[in-house]
Amino acid sequence: MAFTNRKTYTPFIGRYDPCQPIRVKTYETPPHLYLGFQPPGLEQFSPKEALKRGTLWKALYSPYTSPYGDYR
Amino acid sequence: MTREALPEEFYQLMEDLQAVDFVLIELNLYLDTHPEDLEALKQFNTFAQQSQALRRTFEERFGPLLGGGKSFSTFPWAWKEPPWPWQI
Amino acid sequence: MWVYEKKLQYPVRVSQCNPRLAKFLIEQYGGADGELAAALRYLNQRYTIPDKVIGLLTDIGTEEFAHLEMIATMVYKLTKDATPEQLKEAGLGAHYADHDKALFYHNAAGVPFTATYIQAKGDPIADLYEDIAAEEKARATYQWLIDMSDDPFLNESLAFLREREVVHSQRFREAVEILKEAREQKRFF
């Protein structure tokens, strides 16, 4: 299975739920949850790229965009 | 420094310094938990040198970055002059 | 002691005057999982944690102050030349009545900052687990802020801060492993 930063689940939808149901809900599982104690010599971003992304380490980079664009 | 809009060079030099100093922050945290990683330590020292050189270039052109005597001042006292970090 | 540098950690930009977003961002200034709480939490725990991890707490605590300054910069820029009328429309009328445009250490709902946001148990594992939880909660807060923001430049700064929470959480998790002394027994790398 491919690695993902975002997992999904399908909540129960009640007959009388007043808001338009979101059928598939999501939550974030960023890469540090899987890395363990960081091994030496991991790949790095260039300094400019590291500043832009917020980390030097490619293995810890975790992009985030609002999931609400994907809903409905 | 003046109250006029800053030249493009200010932003470029500032961002160069921010990038190098960011690598240092990342390596610093990494070394805190990996004190025996010699390669990371060498990289840290190399970037520390780069950072000092960049800071010198920036300060010659735009005034002191560090307070408390960690940077030199021109006359008149330049430290208190804008821009402050949130103003640029 | 600390040395001040006249430079932000990251080049913060915002695309337009938008006091409504400033009202939400204040959560990370004076809220329970905000940058002030984080800085004070880690720097306070340093005095009673094993020497091996004092450096990490010092460095992350110091970085949190740089993040506090980034949040302040965003709020400053989003509200700088806004009129009282614009602030009222943005739901900041009550803030203006008390503070004009001064920043104040409170959360997005206006609840003032309190020391009770910061735990200090004195047990190294309990304190580091608290720190890991704090980083994950701050990460989540940045997600909710990004979900509500339509300012692409602001979102770049928020994504940067969110990523820092990920890196800090990673380092705190490693600090726990160091204190467990598990790595000397079974080598994992």
Short mmCIF file of C-alpha atoms in Angstrom, two decimals:
data_model
loop_
_atom_site.label_atom_id
_atom_site.label_comp_id
_atom_site.label_asym_id
_atom_site.label_seq_id
_atom_site.Cartn_x
_atom_site.Cartn_y
_atom_site.Cartn_z
CA MET A 1 0.00 0.00 0.00
CA ALA A 2 1.32 3.45 -0.90
CA PHE A 3 2.23 5.78 1.96
CA THR A 4 -0.25 8.59 2.58
CA ASN A 5 -0.26 11.60 4.89
CA ARG A 6 -4.05 11.52 5.03
CA LYS A 7 -6.35 8.68 6.05
CA THR A 8 -10.07 8.40 5.44
CA TYR A 9 -13.10 6.92 7.15
CA THR A 10 -16.80 6.82 6.42
CA PRO A 11 -18.89 7.92 9.38
CA PHE A 12 -22.42 6.69 10.04
CA ILE A 13 -24.95 9.02 8.44
CA GLY A 14 -28.20 9.46 10.35
CA ARG A 15 -31.49 9.97 8.62
CA TYR A 16 -32.15 13.24 10.46
CA ASP A 17 -28.65 14.82 10.23
CA PRO A 18 -29.43 18.41 9.26
CA CYS A 19 -26.15 19.38 7.54
CA GLN A 20 -25.29 18.06 4.09
CA PRO A 21 -23.41 14.84 5.00
CA ILE A 22 -19.70 14.55 4.33
CA ARG A 23 -19.52 10.89 3.34
CA VAL A 24 -15.77 10.44 3.54
CA LYS A 25 -13.96 12.15 6.41
CA THR A 26 -10.20 12.55 6.74
CA TYR A 27 -7.47 13.01 9.31
CA GLU A 28 -3.74 13.62 9.00
CA THR A 29 -1.00 11.06 9.68
CA PRO A 30 2.25 12.97 9.03
CA PRO A 31 5.49 11.08 8.29
CA HIS A 32 7.10 11.50 11.72
CA LEU A 33 4.55 9.02 13.07
CA TYR A 34 6.32 6.32 11.02
CA LEU A 35 9.99 7.35 11.01
CA GLY A 36 11.16 6.09 14.41
CA PHE A 37 14.55 7.38 15.60
CA GLN A 38 15.84 9.29 12.57
CA PRO A 39 18.63 7.30 10.87
CA PRO A 40 21.80 9.18 9.86
CA GLY A 41 22.43 10.39 6.31
CA LEU A 42 18.84 11.04 5.23
CA GLU A 43 18.28 13.05 2.06
CA GLN A 44 18.05 16.81 2.43
CA PHE A 45 16.43 19.71 0.60
CA SER A 46 18.61 22.59 -0.63
CA PRO A 47 18.72 25.49 1.89
CA LYS A 48 16.19 27.61 -0.08
CA GLU A 49 13.87 24.68 -0.55
CA ALA A 50 14.22 23.69 3.13
CA LEU A 51 13.21 27.18 4.26
CA LYS A 52 10.22 27.14 1.91
CA ARG A 53 9.03 23.74 3.13
CA GLY A 54 9.82 24.14 6.82
CA THR A 55 12.20 21.20 7.10
CA LEU A 56 15.65 20.20 5.90
CA TRP A 57 14.70 16.51 5.78
CA LYS A 58 12.78 15.11 2.81
CA ALA A 59 11.52 12.21 4.94
CA LEU A 60 9.84 14.62 7.37
CA TYR A 61 8.17 16.86 4.79
CA SER A 62 4.43 16.79 5.19
CA PRO A 63 2.39 18.88 2.76
CA TYR A 64 -1.03 20.02 3.89
CA THR A 65 -3.96 21.49 1.99
CA SER A 66 -7.51 21.89 3.21
CA PRO A 67 -9.50 18.67 2.64
CA TYR A 68 -12.70 20.66 2.23
CA GLY A 69 -11.99 21.25 -1.44
CA ASP A 70 -12.34 17.46 -1.89
CA TYR A 71 -15.53 17.06 0.10
CA ARG A 72 -18.98 16.79 -1.58
CA MET B 1 17.97 52.92 7.45
CA THR B 2 15.26 55.03 5.88
CA ARG B 3 11.50 55.01 6.04
CA GLU B 4 11.34 54.53 2.30
CA ALA B 5 10.57 51.19 0.69
CA LEU B 6 13.52 48.82 0.90
CA PRO B 7 15.49 47.82 -2.19
CA GLU B 8 15.11 44.37 -3.69
CA GLU B 9 18.64 43.55 -2.52
CA PHE B 10 17.51 43.81 1.11
CA TYR B 11 14.95 41.07 0.61
CA GLN B 12 17.34 38.86 -1.35
CA LEU B 13 20.16 39.08 1.19
CA MET B 14 17.69 38.59 4.04
CA GLU B 15 16.25 35.48 2.43
CA ASP B 16 19.73 34.06 1.71
CA LEU B 17 20.53 34.46 5.38
CA GLN B 18 17.18 33.04 6.48
CA ALA B 19 17.80 29.94 4.32
CA VAL B 20 21.31 29.29 5.68
CA ASP B 21 20.25 29.97 9.27
CA PHE B 22 17.29 27.64 8.81
CA VAL B 23 19.62 24.79 7.83
CA LEU B 24 21.57 25.55 11.00
CA ILE B 25 18.42 25.39 13.15
CA GLU B 26 17.50 22.04 11.61
CA LEU B 27 20.99 20.59 12.04
CA ASN B 28 21.16 21.95 15.58
CA LEU B 29 17.95 20.11 16.59
CA TYR B 30 19.11 16.96 14.79
CA LEU B 31 22.49 17.05 16.53
CA ASP B 32 20.77 17.51 19.90
CA THR B 33 19.47 13.95 19.52
CA HIS B 34 22.32 12.65 17.27
CA PRO B 35 25.46 14.07 18.91
CA GLU B 36 27.77 11.50 17.30
CA ASP B 37 26.80 12.07 13.66
CA LEU B 38 30.13 13.43 12.39
CA GLU B 39 28.85 14.23 8.88
CA ALA B 40 26.00 16.36 10.25
CA LEU B 41 28.44 18.08 12.59
CA LYS B 42 30.81 18.96 9.73
CA GLN B 43 27.86 20.30 7.74
CA PHE B 44 26.81 22.37 10.75
CA ASN B 45 30.25 23.99 11.01
CA THR B 46 30.37 24.71 7.26
CA PHE B 47 26.98 26.40 7.39
CA ALA B 48 27.94 28.33 10.52
CA GLN B 49 30.82 29.86 8.52
CA GLN B 50 28.52 30.66 5.58
CA SER B 51 26.06 32.29 7.95
CA GLN B 52 28.72 34.56 9.42
CA ALA B 53 29.89 35.65 5.97
CA LEU B 54 26.32 36.39 4.81
CA ARG B 55 25.54 38.29 8.01
CA ARG B 56 28.64 40.45 7.49
CA THR B 57 27.56 41.28 3.91
CA PHE B 58 24.04 42.15 5.03
CA GLU B 59 25.19 44.29 7.94
CA GLU B 60 27.68 46.30 5.84
CA ARG B 61 24.81 47.29 3.57
CA PHE B 62 21.79 47.51 5.90
CA GLY B 63 22.96 47.82 9.49
CA PRO B 64 23.30 45.58 12.53
CA LEU B 65 21.26 42.40 12.89
CA LEU B 66 22.30 41.34 16.39
CA GLY B 67 21.83 43.30 19.60
CA GLY B 68 23.99 43.54 22.69
CA GLY B 69 27.35 43.98 21.01
CA LYS B 70 27.16 40.91 18.78
CA SER B 71 27.14 43.25 15.76
CA PHE B 72 29.15 46.45 15.20
CA SER B 73 27.45 49.82 14.75
CA THR B 74 28.09 52.71 12.39
CA PHE B 75 27.58 56.33 13.55
CA PRO B 76 24.97 57.40 14.58
CA TRP B 77 23.76 54.38 16.59
CA ALA B 78 22.10 52.21 13.94
CA TRP B 79 20.49 49.46 16.02
CA LYS B 80 17.38 51.45 16.93
CA GLU B 81 16.57 52.31 13.31
CA PRO B 82 13.77 50.57 11.38
CA PRO B 83 12.90 48.33 9.78
CA TRP B 84 12.04 45.87 12.53
CA PRO B 85 11.34 42.31 11.40
CA TRP B 86 7.55 42.64 11.33
CA GLN B 87 7.69 45.86 9.28
CA ILE B 88 9.53 44.69 6.16
CA MET C 1 20.37 34.79 28.40
CA TRP C 2 19.01 35.46 24.96
CA VAL C 3 20.33 37.41 21.97
CA TYR C 4 17.84 39.25 19.75
CA GLU C 5 18.27 39.13 16.00
CA LYS C 6 16.52 41.70 13.80
CA LYS C 7 15.23 39.08 11.39
CA LEU C 8 12.29 36.69 11.14
CA GLN C 9 12.89 32.95 10.94
CA TYR C 10 10.82 32.87 7.74
CA PRO C 11 9.89 35.67 5.29
CA VAL C 12 6.26 36.25 6.29
CA ARG C 13 4.01 37.77 3.62
CA VAL C 14 0.29 38.41 3.52
CA SER C 15 -1.60 39.34 0.36
CA GLN C 16 -4.27 41.68 1.71
CA CYS C 17 -5.62 43.61 4.67
CA ASN C 18 -7.81 40.96 6.34
CA PRO C 19 -8.58 41.51 10.03
CA ARG C 20 -10.92 38.53 10.10
CA LEU C 21 -7.97 36.16 9.63
CA ALA C 22 -6.02 38.04 12.30
CA LYS C 23 -8.81 37.27 14.76
CA PHE C 24 -8.36 33.53 14.11
CA LEU C 25 -4.54 33.63 14.12
CA ILE C 26 -4.51 35.06 17.64
CA GLU C 27 -5.25 31.49 18.74
CA GLN C 28 -1.58 30.68 18.09
CA TYR C 29 -0.44 33.82 19.93
CA GLY C 30 -2.20 33.50 23.28
CA GLY C 31 -4.10 30.20 23.02
CA ALA C 32 -3.61 26.94 24.93
CA ASP C 33 -1.57 25.31 22.17
CA GLY C 34 -0.03 28.53 20.88
CA GLU C 35 3.58 29.57 20.49
CA LEU C 36 3.77 31.47 23.79
CA ALA C 37 2.54 28.44 25.74
CA ALA C 38 5.00 26.23 23.85
CA ALA C 39 8.02 28.48 24.52
CA LEU C 40 7.19 28.84 28.22
CA ARG C 41 6.44 25.13 28.62
CA TYR C 42 9.74 23.87 27.21
CA LEU C 43 11.97 26.50 28.75
CA ASN C 44 10.38 25.87 32.14
CA GLN C 45 10.81 22.09 31.96
CA ARG C 46 14.55 22.42 31.32
CA TYR C 47 15.40 22.83 34.99
CA THR C 48 14.15 19.43 36.06
CA ILE C 49 14.86 17.17 33.09
CA PRO C 50 17.97 14.94 32.62
CA ASP C 51 20.99 16.78 31.16
CA LYS C 52 20.86 14.71 27.97
CA VAL C 53 17.73 16.52 26.71
CA ILE C 54 18.14 20.02 28.19
CA GLY C 55 19.76 21.22 24.96
CA LEU C 56 16.80 20.09 22.89
CA LEU C 57 14.26 21.78 25.18
CA THR C 58 16.33 24.99 25.14
CA ASP C 59 16.60 25.06 21.36
CA ILE C 60 12.97 24.20 20.62
CA GLY C 61 11.78 26.63 23.32
CA THR C 62 13.89 29.37 21.75
CA GLU C 63 12.56 28.59 18.27
CA GLU C 64 8.99 28.92 19.60
CA PHE C 65 9.71 32.58 20.42
CA ALA C 66 10.73 33.07 16.78
CA HIS C 67 7.36 31.54 15.81
CA LEU C 68 5.54 33.84 18.23
CA GLU C 69 7.17 36.76 16.41
CA MET C 70 6.00 35.33 13.06
CA ILE C 71 2.40 35.10 14.29
CA ALA C 72 2.62 38.65 15.64
CA THR C 73 3.93 39.77 12.24
CA MET C 74 0.98 38.16 10.45
CA VAL C 75 -1.53 39.80 12.83
CA TYR C 76 0.26 43.14 12.50
CA LYS C 77 0.21 43.01 8.71
CA LEU C 78 -3.38 41.77 8.45
CA THR C 79 -4.68 44.64 10.63
CA LYS C 80 -2.11 47.44 10.12
CA ASP C 81 -4.14 50.02 8.22
CA ALA C 82 -7.63 48.61 8.85
CA THR C 83 -10.25 51.17 9.90
CA PRO C 84 -12.37 50.73 13.06
CA GLU C 85 -15.26 50.02 10.66
CA GLN C 86 -13.33 47.15 9.02
CA LEU C 87 -12.34 45.78 12.43
CA LYS C 88 -15.99 45.86 13.54
CA GLU C 89 -17.05 43.97 10.42
CA ALA C 90 -14.32 41.40 11.10
CA GLY C 91 -15.67 40.70 14.58
CA LEU C 92 -12.85 42.67 16.22
CA GLY C 93 -15.06 45.48 17.58
CA ALA C 94 -14.81 44.14 21.13
CA HIS C 95 -11.04 43.84 20.76
CA TYR C 96 -10.80 47.39 19.46
CA ALA C 97 -12.86 48.74 22.38
CA ASP C 98 -10.28 47.40 24.83
CA HIS C 99 -6.99 47.35 22.90
CA ASP C 100 -7.21 49.44 19.73
CA LYS C 101 -4.87 47.44 17.44
CA ALA C 102 -2.56 46.28 20.20
CA LEU C 103 -1.91 42.56 20.24
CA PHE C 104 -3.04 40.80 23.37
CA TYR C 105 -2.24 37.35 24.70
CA HIS C 106 -5.63 35.73 24.32
CA ASN C 107 -7.12 33.03 22.13
CA ALA C 108 -9.40 33.40 19.09
CA ALA C 109 -12.44 33.55 21.41
CA GLY C 110 -10.88 36.34 23.51
CA VAL C 111 -10.02 34.19 26.56
CA PRO C 112 -6.87 35.61 28.18
CA PHE C 113 -3.69 33.54 28.36
CA THR C 114 -3.24 31.59 31.58
CA ALA C 115 -0.33 29.68 33.12
CA THR C 116 -2.68 26.72 33.52
CA TYR C 117 -2.13 25.99 29.80
CA ILE C 118 1.36 24.81 30.73
CA GLN C 119 1.92 21.56 32.56
CA ALA C 120 5.11 20.76 34.48
CA LYS C 121 5.00 17.41 36.20
CA GLY C 122 8.71 16.96 36.87
CA ASP C 123 8.59 13.40 35.57
CA PRO C 124 10.72 13.41 32.39
CA ILE C 125 8.53 10.96 30.47
CA ALA C 126 5.29 12.67 31.49
CA ASP C 127 6.73 16.06 30.50
CA LEU C 128 8.05 14.87 27.12
CA TYR C 129 4.74 13.16 26.31
CA GLU C 130 3.04 16.45 27.16
CA ASP C 131 5.42 18.17 24.72
CA ILE C 132 4.69 15.68 21.95
CA ALA C 133 0.95 16.19 22.50
CA ALA C 134 1.43 19.97 22.47
CA GLU C 135 3.21 19.77 19.09
CA GLU C 136 0.44 17.61 17.61
CA LYS C 137 -2.24 20.00 18.91
CA ALA C 138 -0.41 23.00 17.47
CA ARG C 139 -0.07 21.12 14.16
CA ALA C 140 -3.83 20.53 14.18
CA THR C 141 -4.50 24.21 14.95
CA TYR C 142 -2.42 25.23 11.93
CA GLN C 143 -4.46 22.82 9.82
CA TRP C 144 -7.73 24.41 10.93
CA LEU C 145 -6.30 27.87 10.28
CA ILE C 146 -5.20 26.87 6.77
CA ASP C 147 -8.69 25.41 6.18
CA MET C 148 -10.23 28.82 6.94
CA SER C 149 -7.67 31.05 5.20
CA ASP C 150 -8.01 32.14 1.59
CA ASP C 151 -4.73 34.08 1.59
CA PRO C 152 -2.15 32.08 -0.40
CA PHE C 153 0.88 33.96 1.03
CA LEU C 154 -0.37 33.61 4.58
CA ASN C 155 -0.90 29.90 3.96
CA GLU C 156 2.78 29.50 3.04
CA SER C 157 3.79 30.85 6.45
CA LEU C 158 1.18 28.70 8.19
CA ALA C 159 2.38 25.60 6.31
CA PHE C 160 5.95 26.41 7.42
CA LEU C 161 4.84 26.64 11.06
CA ARG C 162 2.81 23.44 10.77
CA GLU C 163 5.87 21.62 9.40
CA ARG C 164 7.97 22.87 12.33
CA GLU C 165 5.50 21.15 14.70
CA VAL C 166 6.14 17.89 12.82
CA VAL C 167 9.93 18.25 13.20
CA HIS C 168 9.69 19.22 16.87
CA SER C 169 7.42 16.26 17.58
CA GLN C 170 9.97 13.99 15.90
CA ARG C 171 12.79 15.34 18.08
CA PHE C 172 10.74 15.02 21.29
CA ARG C 173 9.94 11.42 20.35
CA GLU C 174 13.69 10.83 19.93
CA ALA C 175 14.29 12.45 23.34
CA VAL C 176 11.94 9.85 24.87
CA GLU C 177 13.94 7.08 23.18
CA ILE C 178 17.18 8.56 24.54
CA LEU C 179 15.78 8.59 28.10
CA LYS C 180 14.50 5.01 27.69
CA GLU C 181 18.07 3.99 26.84
CA ALA C 182 16.57 1.41 24.52
CA ARG C 183 18.89 2.07 21.63
CA GLU C 184 22.01 0.81 23.42
CA GLN C 185 20.33 -2.55 24.02
CA LYS C 186 18.86 -3.27 20.58
CA ARG C 187 20.39 -1.21 17.80
CA PHE C 188 17.75 0.17 15.55
CA PHE C 189 19.90 1.88 13.00
#
